[in-house]
Each structure stands twice: as C-alpha cells, then as structure tokens.
Short mmCIF file of C-alpha atoms in Angstrom, two decimals:
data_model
loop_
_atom_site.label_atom_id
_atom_site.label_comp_id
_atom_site.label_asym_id
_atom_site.label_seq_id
_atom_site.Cartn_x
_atom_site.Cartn_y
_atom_site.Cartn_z
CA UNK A 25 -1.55 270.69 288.67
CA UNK A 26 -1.42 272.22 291.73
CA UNK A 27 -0.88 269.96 295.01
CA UNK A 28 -3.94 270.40 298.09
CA UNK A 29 -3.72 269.76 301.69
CA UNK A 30 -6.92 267.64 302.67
CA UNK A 31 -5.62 265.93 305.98
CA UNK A 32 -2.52 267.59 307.45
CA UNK A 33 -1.09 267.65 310.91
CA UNK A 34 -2.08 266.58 314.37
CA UNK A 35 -5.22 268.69 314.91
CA UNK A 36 -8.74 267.08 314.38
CA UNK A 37 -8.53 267.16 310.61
CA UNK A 38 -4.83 264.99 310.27
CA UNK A 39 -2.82 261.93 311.59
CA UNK A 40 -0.89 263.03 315.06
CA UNK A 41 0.69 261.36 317.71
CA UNK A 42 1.44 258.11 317.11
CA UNK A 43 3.12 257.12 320.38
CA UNK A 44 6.34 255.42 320.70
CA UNK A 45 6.98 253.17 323.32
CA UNK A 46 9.49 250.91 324.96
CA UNK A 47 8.57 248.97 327.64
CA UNK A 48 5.15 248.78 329.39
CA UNK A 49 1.27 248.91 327.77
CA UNK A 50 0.28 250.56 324.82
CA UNK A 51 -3.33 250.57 325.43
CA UNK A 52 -6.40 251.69 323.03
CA UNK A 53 -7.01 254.46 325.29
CA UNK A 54 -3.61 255.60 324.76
CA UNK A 55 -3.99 255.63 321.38
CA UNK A 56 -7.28 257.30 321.05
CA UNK A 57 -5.74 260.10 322.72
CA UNK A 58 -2.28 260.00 320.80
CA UNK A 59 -2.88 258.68 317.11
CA UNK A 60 -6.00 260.15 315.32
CA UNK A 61 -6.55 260.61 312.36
CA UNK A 62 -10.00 262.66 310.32
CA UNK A 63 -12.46 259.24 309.36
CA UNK A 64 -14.05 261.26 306.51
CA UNK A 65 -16.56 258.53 304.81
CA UNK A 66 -19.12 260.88 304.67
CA UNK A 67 -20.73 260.89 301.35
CA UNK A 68 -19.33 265.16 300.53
CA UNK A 69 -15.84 263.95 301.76
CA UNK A 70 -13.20 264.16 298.50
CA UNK A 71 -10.88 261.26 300.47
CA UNK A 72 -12.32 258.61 302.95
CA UNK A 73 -10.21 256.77 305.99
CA UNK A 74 -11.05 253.61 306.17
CA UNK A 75 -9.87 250.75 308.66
CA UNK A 76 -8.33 247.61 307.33
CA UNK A 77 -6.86 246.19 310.50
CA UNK A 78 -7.29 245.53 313.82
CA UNK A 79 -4.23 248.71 314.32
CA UNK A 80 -6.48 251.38 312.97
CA UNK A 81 -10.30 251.77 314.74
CA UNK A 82 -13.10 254.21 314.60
CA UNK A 83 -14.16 255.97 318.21
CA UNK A 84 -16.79 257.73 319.13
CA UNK A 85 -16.21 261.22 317.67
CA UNK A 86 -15.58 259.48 314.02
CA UNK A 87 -12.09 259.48 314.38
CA UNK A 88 -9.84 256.96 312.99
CA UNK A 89 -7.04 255.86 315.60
CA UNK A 90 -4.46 253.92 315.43
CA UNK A 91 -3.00 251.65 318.23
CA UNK A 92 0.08 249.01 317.79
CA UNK A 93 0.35 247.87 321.23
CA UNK A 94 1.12 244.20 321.89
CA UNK A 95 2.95 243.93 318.75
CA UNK A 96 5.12 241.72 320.30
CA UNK A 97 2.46 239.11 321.88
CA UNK A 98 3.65 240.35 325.27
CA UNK A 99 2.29 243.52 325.56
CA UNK A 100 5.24 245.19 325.20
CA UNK A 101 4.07 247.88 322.48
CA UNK A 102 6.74 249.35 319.79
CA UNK A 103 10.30 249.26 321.23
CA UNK A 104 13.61 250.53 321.09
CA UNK A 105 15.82 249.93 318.29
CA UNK A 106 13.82 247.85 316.82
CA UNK A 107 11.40 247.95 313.35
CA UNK A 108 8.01 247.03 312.41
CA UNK A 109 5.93 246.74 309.20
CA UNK A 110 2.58 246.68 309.90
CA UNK A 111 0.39 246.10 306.49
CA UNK A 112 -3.12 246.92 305.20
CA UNK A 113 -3.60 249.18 308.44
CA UNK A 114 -5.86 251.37 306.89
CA UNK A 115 -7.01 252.36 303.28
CA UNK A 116 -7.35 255.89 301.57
CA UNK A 117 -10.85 256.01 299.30
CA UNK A 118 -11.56 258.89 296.39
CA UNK A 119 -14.84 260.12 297.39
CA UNK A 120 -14.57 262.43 295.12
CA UNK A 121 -15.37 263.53 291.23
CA UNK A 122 -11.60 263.37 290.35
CA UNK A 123 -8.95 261.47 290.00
CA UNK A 124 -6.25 262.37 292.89
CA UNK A 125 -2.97 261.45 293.37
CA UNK A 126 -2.20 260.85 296.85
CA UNK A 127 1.30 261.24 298.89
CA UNK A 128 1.98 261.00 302.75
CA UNK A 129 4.98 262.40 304.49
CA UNK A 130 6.25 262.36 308.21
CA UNK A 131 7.82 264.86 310.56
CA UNK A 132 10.41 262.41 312.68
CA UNK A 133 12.58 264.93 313.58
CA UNK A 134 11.10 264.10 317.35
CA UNK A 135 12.73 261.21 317.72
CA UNK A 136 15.60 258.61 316.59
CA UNK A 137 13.85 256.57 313.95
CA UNK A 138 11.73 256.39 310.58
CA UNK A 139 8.09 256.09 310.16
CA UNK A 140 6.44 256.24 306.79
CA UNK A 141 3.67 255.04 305.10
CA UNK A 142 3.98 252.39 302.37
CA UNK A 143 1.30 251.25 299.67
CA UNK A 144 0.36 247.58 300.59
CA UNK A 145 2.57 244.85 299.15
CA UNK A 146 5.36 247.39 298.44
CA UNK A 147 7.50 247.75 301.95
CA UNK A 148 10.27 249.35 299.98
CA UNK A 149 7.83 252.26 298.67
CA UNK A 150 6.79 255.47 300.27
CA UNK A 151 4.16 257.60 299.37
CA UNK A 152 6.30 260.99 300.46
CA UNK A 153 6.77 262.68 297.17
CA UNK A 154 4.88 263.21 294.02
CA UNK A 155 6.83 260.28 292.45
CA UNK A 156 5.91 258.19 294.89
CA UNK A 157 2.25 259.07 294.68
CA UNK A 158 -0.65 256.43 294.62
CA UNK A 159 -3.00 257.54 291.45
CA UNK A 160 -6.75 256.64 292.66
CA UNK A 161 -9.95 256.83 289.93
CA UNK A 162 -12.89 258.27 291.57
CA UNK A 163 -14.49 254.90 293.83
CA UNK A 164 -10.78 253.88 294.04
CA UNK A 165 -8.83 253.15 297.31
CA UNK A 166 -5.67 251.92 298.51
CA UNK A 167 -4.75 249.88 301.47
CA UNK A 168 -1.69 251.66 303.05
CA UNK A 169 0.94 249.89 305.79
CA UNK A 170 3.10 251.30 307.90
CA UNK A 171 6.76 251.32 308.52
CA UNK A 172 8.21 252.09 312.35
CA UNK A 173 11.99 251.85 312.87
CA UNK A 174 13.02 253.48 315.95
CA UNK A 175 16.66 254.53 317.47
CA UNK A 176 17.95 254.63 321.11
CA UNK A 177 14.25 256.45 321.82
CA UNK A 178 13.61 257.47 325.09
CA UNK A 179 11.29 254.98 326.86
CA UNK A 180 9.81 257.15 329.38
CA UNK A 181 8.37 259.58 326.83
CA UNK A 182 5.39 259.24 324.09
CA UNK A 183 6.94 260.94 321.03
CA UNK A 184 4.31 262.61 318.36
CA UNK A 185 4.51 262.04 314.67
CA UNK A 186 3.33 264.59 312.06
CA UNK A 187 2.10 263.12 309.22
CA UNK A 188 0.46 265.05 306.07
CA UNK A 189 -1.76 263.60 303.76
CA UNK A 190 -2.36 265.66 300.26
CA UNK A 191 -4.29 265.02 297.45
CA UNK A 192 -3.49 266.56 293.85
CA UNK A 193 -6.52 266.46 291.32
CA UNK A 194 -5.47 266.02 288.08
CA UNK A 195 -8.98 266.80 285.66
CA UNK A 196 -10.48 270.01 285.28
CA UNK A 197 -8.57 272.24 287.22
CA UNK A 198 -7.08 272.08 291.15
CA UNK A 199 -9.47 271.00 292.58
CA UNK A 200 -12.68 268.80 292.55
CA UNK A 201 -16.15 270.05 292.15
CA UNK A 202 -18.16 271.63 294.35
CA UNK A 203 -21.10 269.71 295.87
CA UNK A 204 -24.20 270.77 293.56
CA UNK A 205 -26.43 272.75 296.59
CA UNK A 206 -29.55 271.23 297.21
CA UNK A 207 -32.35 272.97 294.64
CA UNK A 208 -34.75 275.11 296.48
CA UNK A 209 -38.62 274.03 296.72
CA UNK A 210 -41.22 275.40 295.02
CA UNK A 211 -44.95 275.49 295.09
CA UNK A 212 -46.64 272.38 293.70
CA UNK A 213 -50.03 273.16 291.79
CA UNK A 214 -52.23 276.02 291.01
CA UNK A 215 -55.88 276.80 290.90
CA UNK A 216 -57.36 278.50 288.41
CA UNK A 217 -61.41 279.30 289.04
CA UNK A 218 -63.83 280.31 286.82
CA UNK A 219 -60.16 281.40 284.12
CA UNK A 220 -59.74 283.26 280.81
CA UNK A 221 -56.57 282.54 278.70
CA UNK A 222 -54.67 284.56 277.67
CA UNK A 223 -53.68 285.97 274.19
CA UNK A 224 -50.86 288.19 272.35
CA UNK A 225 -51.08 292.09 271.93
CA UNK A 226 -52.77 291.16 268.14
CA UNK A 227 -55.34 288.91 270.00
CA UNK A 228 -54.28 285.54 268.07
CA UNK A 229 -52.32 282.75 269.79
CA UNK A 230 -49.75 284.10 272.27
CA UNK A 231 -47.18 281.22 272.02
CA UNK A 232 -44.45 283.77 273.65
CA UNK A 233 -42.89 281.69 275.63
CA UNK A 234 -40.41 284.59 277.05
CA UNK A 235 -43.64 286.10 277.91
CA UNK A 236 -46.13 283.01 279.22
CA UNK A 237 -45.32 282.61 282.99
CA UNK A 238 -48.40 279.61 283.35
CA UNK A 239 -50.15 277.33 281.16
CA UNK A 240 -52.92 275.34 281.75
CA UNK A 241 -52.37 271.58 281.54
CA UNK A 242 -52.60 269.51 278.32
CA UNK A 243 -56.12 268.12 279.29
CA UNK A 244 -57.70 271.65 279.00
CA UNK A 245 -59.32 273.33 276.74
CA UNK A 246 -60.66 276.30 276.25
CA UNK A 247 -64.35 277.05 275.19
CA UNK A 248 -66.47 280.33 273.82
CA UNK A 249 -69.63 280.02 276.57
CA UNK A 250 -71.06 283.51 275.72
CA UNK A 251 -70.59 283.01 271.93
CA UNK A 252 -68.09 286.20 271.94
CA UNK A 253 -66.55 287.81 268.77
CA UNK A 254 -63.12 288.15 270.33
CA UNK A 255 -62.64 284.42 271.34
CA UNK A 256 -59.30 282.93 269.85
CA UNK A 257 -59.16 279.09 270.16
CA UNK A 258 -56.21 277.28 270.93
CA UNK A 259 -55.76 274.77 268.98
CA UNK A 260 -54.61 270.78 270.53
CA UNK A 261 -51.02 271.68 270.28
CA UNK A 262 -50.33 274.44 271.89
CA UNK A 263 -50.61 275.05 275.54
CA UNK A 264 -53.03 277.20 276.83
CA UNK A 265 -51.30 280.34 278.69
CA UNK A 266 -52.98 281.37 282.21
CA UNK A 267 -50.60 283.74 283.82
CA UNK A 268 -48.03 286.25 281.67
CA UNK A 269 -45.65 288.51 282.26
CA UNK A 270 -44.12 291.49 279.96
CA UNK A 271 -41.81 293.59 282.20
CA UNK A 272 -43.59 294.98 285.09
CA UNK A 273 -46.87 294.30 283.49
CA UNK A 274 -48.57 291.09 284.51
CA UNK A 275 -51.59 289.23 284.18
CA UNK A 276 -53.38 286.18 285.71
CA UNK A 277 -56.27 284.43 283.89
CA UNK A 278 -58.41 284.39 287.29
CA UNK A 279 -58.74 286.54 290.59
CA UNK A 280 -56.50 283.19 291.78
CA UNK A 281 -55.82 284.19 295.24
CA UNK A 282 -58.81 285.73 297.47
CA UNK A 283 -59.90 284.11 300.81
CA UNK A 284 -62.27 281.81 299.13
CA UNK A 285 -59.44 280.04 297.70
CA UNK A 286 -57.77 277.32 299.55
CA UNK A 287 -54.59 277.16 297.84
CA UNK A 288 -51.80 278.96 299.55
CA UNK A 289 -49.59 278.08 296.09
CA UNK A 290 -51.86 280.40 294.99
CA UNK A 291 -51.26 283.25 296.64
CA UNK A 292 -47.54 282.12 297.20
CA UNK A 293 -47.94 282.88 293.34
CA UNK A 294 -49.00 285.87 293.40
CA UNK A 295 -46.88 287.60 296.46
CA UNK A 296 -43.95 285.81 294.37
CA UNK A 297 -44.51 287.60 290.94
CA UNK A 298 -45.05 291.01 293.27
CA UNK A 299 -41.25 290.57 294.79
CA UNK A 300 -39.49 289.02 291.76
CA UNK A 301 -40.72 292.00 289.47
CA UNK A 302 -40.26 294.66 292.18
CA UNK A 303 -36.93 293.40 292.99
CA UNK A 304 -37.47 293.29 296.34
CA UNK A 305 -41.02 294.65 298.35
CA UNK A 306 -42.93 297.75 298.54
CA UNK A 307 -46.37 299.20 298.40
CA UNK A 308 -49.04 297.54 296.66
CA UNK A 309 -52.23 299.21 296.07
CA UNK A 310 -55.29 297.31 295.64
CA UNK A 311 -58.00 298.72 293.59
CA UNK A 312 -61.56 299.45 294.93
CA UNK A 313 -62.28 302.54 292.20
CA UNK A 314 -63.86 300.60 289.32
CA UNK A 315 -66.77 298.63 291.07
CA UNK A 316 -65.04 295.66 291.75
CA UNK A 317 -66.97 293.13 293.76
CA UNK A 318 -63.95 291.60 295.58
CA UNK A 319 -62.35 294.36 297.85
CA UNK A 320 -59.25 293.77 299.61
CA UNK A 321 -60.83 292.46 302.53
CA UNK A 322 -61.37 289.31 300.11
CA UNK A 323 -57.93 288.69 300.10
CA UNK A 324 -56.81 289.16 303.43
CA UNK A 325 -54.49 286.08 303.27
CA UNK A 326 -52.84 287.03 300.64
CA UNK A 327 -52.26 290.02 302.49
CA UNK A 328 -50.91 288.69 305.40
CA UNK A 329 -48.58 286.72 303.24
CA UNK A 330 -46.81 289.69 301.52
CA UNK A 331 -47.09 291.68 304.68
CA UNK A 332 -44.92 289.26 306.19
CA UNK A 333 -42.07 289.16 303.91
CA UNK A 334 -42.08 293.78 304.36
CA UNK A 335 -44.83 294.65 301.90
CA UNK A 336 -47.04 297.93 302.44
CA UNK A 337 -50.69 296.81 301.10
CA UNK A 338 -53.31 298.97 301.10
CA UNK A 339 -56.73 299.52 299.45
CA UNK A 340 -57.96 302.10 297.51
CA UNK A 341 -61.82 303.23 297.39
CA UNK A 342 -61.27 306.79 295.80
CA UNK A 343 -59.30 309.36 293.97
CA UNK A 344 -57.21 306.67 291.72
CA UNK A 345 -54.52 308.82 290.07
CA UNK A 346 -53.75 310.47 293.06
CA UNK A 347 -53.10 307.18 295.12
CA UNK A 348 -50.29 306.32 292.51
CA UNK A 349 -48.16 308.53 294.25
CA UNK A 350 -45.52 306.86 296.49
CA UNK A 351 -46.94 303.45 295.19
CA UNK A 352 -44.81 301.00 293.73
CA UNK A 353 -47.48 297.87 292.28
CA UNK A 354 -50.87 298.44 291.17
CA UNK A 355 -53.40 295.49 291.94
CA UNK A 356 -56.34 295.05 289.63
CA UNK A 357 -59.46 291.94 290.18
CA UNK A 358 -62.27 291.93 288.23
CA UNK A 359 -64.93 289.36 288.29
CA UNK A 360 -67.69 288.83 285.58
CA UNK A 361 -68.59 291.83 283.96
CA UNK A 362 -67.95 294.40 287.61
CA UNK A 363 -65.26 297.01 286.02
CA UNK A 364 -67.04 297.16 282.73
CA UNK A 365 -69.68 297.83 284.35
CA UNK A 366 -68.65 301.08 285.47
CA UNK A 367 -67.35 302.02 282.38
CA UNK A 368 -63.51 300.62 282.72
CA UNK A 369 -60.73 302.75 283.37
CA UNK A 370 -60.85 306.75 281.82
CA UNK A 371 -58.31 307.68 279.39
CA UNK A 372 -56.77 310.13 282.15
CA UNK A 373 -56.12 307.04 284.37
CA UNK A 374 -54.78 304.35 281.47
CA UNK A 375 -52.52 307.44 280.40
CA UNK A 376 -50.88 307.83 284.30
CA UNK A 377 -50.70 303.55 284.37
CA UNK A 378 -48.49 303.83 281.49
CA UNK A 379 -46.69 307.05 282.99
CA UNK A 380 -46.34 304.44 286.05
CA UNK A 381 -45.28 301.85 284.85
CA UNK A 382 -42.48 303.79 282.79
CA UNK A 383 -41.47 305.42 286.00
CA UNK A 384 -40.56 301.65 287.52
CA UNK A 385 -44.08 301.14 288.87
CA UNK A 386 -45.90 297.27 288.57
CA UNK A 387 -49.12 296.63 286.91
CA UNK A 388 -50.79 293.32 288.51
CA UNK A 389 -53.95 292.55 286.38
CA UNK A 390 -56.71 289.53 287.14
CA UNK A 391 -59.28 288.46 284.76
CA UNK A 392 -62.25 286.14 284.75
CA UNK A 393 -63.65 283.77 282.36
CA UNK A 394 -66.91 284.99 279.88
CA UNK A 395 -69.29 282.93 281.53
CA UNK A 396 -71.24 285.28 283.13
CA UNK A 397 -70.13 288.50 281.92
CA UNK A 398 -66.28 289.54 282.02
CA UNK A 399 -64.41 292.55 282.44
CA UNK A 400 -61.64 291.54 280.22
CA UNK A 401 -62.61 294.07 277.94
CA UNK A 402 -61.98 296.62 280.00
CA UNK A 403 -58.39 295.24 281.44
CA UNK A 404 -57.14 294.69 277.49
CA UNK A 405 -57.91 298.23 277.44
CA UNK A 406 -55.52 299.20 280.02
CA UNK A 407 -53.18 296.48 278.70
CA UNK A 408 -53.21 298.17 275.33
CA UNK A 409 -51.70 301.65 277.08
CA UNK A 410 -49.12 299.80 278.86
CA UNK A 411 -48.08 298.58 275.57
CA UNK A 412 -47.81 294.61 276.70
CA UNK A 413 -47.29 291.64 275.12
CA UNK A 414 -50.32 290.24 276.16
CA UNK A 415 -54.30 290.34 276.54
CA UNK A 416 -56.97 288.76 277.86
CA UNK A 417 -58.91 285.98 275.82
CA UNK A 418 -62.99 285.88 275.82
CA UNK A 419 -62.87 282.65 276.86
CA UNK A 420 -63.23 279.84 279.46
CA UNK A 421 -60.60 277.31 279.87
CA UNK A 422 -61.98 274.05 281.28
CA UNK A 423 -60.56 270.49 282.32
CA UNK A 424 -62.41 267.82 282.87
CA UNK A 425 -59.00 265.57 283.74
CA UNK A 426 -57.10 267.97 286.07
CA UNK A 427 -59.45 270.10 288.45
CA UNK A 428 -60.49 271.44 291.99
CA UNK A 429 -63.92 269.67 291.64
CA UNK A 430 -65.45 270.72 288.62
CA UNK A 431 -64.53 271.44 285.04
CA UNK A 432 -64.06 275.35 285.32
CA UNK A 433 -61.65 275.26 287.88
CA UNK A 434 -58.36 273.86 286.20
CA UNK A 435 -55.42 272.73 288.30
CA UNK A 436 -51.63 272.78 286.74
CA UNK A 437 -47.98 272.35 287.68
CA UNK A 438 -47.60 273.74 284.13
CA UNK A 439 -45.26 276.48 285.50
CA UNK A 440 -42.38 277.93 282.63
CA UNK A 441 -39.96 277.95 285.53
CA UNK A 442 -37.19 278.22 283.06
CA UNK A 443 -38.42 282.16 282.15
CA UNK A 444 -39.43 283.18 285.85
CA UNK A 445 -37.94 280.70 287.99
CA UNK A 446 -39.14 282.90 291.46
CA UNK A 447 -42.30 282.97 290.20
CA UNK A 448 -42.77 279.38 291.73
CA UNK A 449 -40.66 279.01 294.87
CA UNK A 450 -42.59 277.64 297.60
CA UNK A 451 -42.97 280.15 301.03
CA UNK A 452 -39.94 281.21 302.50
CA UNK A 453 -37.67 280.28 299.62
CA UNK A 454 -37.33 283.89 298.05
#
C-alpha cells in the first residue's frame, strides 16, 4: 500500500498558516489570508473539507479557513504559553471509490509549541502516523479537532504551520479510480428511402453480425414488390441488415445521403464509415461512368461535410480505371434500375476494383429497393470481385411503425455500435 499526498503544504492545494497570536485581534480577514486550507467537495474530489464549526469557514475562492480568534471571550486570540483544544473544527469526507486511510502531520519547528490534529472525542490521539490513521469507507467522514499549545512565542509575529494531509487507498491498487470520461455523442436516427436489405455472399440470410454495421428496426419488414427470383425473406426474428461492412468494402441499402435528404445523421453516416475505414481522410471519387441519375452535385452536403474534416472529393464522368489512380475510396449510387441500365460495370473495371481494394483502396457501394427497377444486380456483381461478405437483397424493406412519412422510408437507431463504434459518432466527435 503505498501512501499519496492529496492536500500537502501551504500553497492553494494544503492547510498553511495558521497564525499564532498573543495579544491583540485575530480577525477573519487575518485568517483568510493566513490559514487555508483546499475545500474540495466537488463531486471528482477523492477527499472533501468540510466545516463543522464556527473556527473553520468557506470564502469566496472555495477555500476552507480557519480562524480561532476570540477564543478567550475577550478578543484576545491564541496566546502565549497557553493551550487550546478546539473540537469538531472541521471534518475529512471519502469522495472517493476507496477506502483511505487518512493521517495529518505538522511542521512546528517555527515556533515554541505543538499543534496537531486529533480525531473528535479522542484529545489524546493524533492522526500523524500510519498507526494513528483514521480508516474512512467510501461516503465516510470524520470530524477532526485541533490541539494548539504554544511556548514563550513571540507576540509580535504571525508564525505559519505546515500541515500535510495524505490519504493511503487500501483496494485495488495505490490509488483510486479514475473518473470514467464522459462517453462521446453519437448520431441519433437514420433514414433509409426507398432501401434494399442486405444479404450474405451465398444470398441467404446474412446474420454476420461482425459484418452488419445497420439494421432496420424490429417493426420492418421486408417485401418482394417486383416478384424477383433473388428475393431472400427475413424471417420475424432476425433483424433486417441495411448498411454492412467487410474490410474496406461497404454497402448501404439506399443512396442515404444526397441533398434531398434532410438528415444530416445521414450523411454524418456516411463521411463516418469513409474516415473510420480509411483511417484517417483522403480522396474520394464519386462515380458518374455508369449512368447514374444522381451525380455528385446531388450530394453536395455531404460533400461539404467530408470536405471539412480534409477530404479530396471529386466526380468522375469518364475514363473510370484511369481515375483510380491516386484515389483512395471509390463512391458508387445507383437508383432504380440506372447502372444496369448501361450494362453494369465491365470485367476490366470489377478486375482493377478488386486490384484496388487489395492495394488499401475503399469500395463505398449504395443500393435501392426493387420497386421500380434496381441496379443491385449490377453492384452484387462488383461485390462478387471484391470477394465480400455481403450482397444486395431484391427487396424492399418497409415500416409502417418507424418512418420519415411513409412506409418505404424506414427510420432506425438500430446501429451495431459494438462492431463499428465510429460509424455512429455524431459531427465533430471523430
């Protein structure tokens, strides 16, 4: 058990000065000035001062002073040759998550006398060694009095007294724990319009949860509107995944953050996921190669936002292999049936995404929901190159409980914060 200073000496964190004098006013300004003492009551505080008496008040600053003028009735303060008990001045309080054993000594080697400080109701003990020491629970406190005996002291001079206060913790170590810091804040609810689920790399179920970054809440389901062969149902018990990330591959359910939106959790989201699996920013490319109806100008808040914390985003409207070059994320939207349309993504450019995203590059893919055509066909081919864990479901989840209005726009706080924690810090926190 090893022994701690918390409130030593006569600077602004101990007990100083307590004047000694003979003849003539000991005042409470005198005092203030003299005799302080640290009043730590504040809730983080491992010990707490605390006044029991009339001798020991709090000023202004938070200090705890302590003033024994007029001891005598007369106004004639502490004198010479003379001694004084003075009990219950002031009480020591465990604040703390330990139990502490407490012990005061004093520095009179400035005058001719004793002072010491004594647990109340014992005038005969002293709390200046270990044997000595008061043993406090954590909420416990003890009222302490003190004991002044002085010599042939010197009238005409005020005499300081050095006192030390230390606290030894006797559970788990030297010392008491840490405050827990305050958890950071994190974005509140997501909007998923017009979604697909996803599904794993087999197309069944994907009930990954080291891979699922997003489900949709347990009032949603999720429904085959174009009566498509590839549609997996999820059953009741199991949560429907929206959002999924394998590595530096991932994949949202919905385009989920273009101007049209107006959740900025949303795009928070998404400029989130692009630092967390960059490890830090970059340049992110957005796609404009494969027909897709939403060009980066459709996202120019989202933009903003990841310009803002150092990103480099840029659109591309030709030559798609050769743009990978000094790129570091890949940003792909499709809505309704706009990249299959064109014809998807050529063998030549699925086969330099995988080279890529095995050189440390970042794959950002968004689906859409088969309602009125989908692309997802065309994304699960790419998907299938980069060898994820994941594809996208031909499918439309829907909630009629938890919405932005209407059924095919599902809300959720579903977030697995326990796999990708950054994923869902709020703006500013990462």
């Amino acid at each position: 058990m090893r022994r701690r200073t918390l409130i030593t000496g006569a600077a602004a964190s101990g007990i100083g000065g307590i004047a000694l004098i003979g003849t003539g006013a000991f005042d409470t300004a005198s005092a203030e000035r003299t005799a302080t003492v640290n009043f730590a009551d504040d809730e983080d505080a491992y010990l707490g001062l605390v006044s029991k008496s009339a001798y020991a008040t709090t000023d202004g600053d938070g200090e705890l002073a302590l003033a024994f003028g007029d001891v005598s009735g007369d106004g004639d303060g502490i004198g010479r040759n003379s001694q004084f008990f003075f009990d219950e001045v002031f009480a020591i309080a465990n604040q703390g998550t330990e139990t502490v054993s407490i012990t005061a000594s004093s520095d009179t080697d400035a005058f001719d006398g004793e002072f010491r400080l004594y647990p109340t109701g014992d005038r005969d003990g002293t709390l200046d060694d270990e044997d000595n020491a008061i043993v406090l629970e954590t909420g416990e406190e003890q009222s302490v009095g003190t004991h002044v005996e002085t010599g042939d002291v010197d009238v005409t001079n005020e005499l300081d007294i050095e006192i030390t206060i230390e606290a030894a913790f006797e559970e788990g170590g030297d010392e008491p724990d840490e405050p827990e810091p305050e958890p950071p804040e994190t974005i509140d609810e997501t909007e998923f319009f017009s979604t697909s689920s996803l599904v794993d790399a087999n197309g069944e179920v994907l009930d990954d949860d080291s891979v699922v970054a997003v489900w949709a809440e347990a009032t949603a389901d999720n429904e085959n509107s174009e009566d498509d062969d590839g549609f997996v149902s999820y059953p009741d018990d199991t949560g429907i995944p929206l959002a999924a990330a394998d590595g530096n591959v991932v994949g949202f359910g919905a385009d989920l953050g273009p101007d049209a939106s107006s959740e900025d959790d949303n795009r928070t989201l998404i400029a989130n996921a692009w630092q967390t699996v960059l490890d830090g920013t970059g340049t992110v490319l957005y796609d404009e190669t494969h027909g897709q109806e939403l060009t980066l100008d459709a996202f120019s808040q989202l933009q903003s936002v990841a310009e803002g914390r150092g990103f480099d985003v840029e659109s591309i409207d030709s030559d798609f292999v050769g743009s990978l070059d000094g790129a570091d994320a890949v940003m792909i939207a499709a809505s309704d049936g706009d990249v299959a349309s064109v014809g998807g993504f050529s063998d030549t450019e699925r086969s330099e995404l995988a080279d890529f995203v095995d050189d440390g590059g970042a794959v950002f893919l968004h689906g859409t929901a088969s309602f009125d055509g989908t692309s997802n066909d065309a994304l699960n081919a790419v998907l299938a190159d980069l060898d994820a864990a994941f594809r996208f479901n031909f499918d439309q989840v829907v909630d009629n409980d938890n919405n932005g209005g209407d059924f095919y726009i599902p809300r959720t706080s579903n977030f697995n914060d326990d796999e990708f924690p950054d994923f869902f810090l709020a703006e500013g926190e990462l």
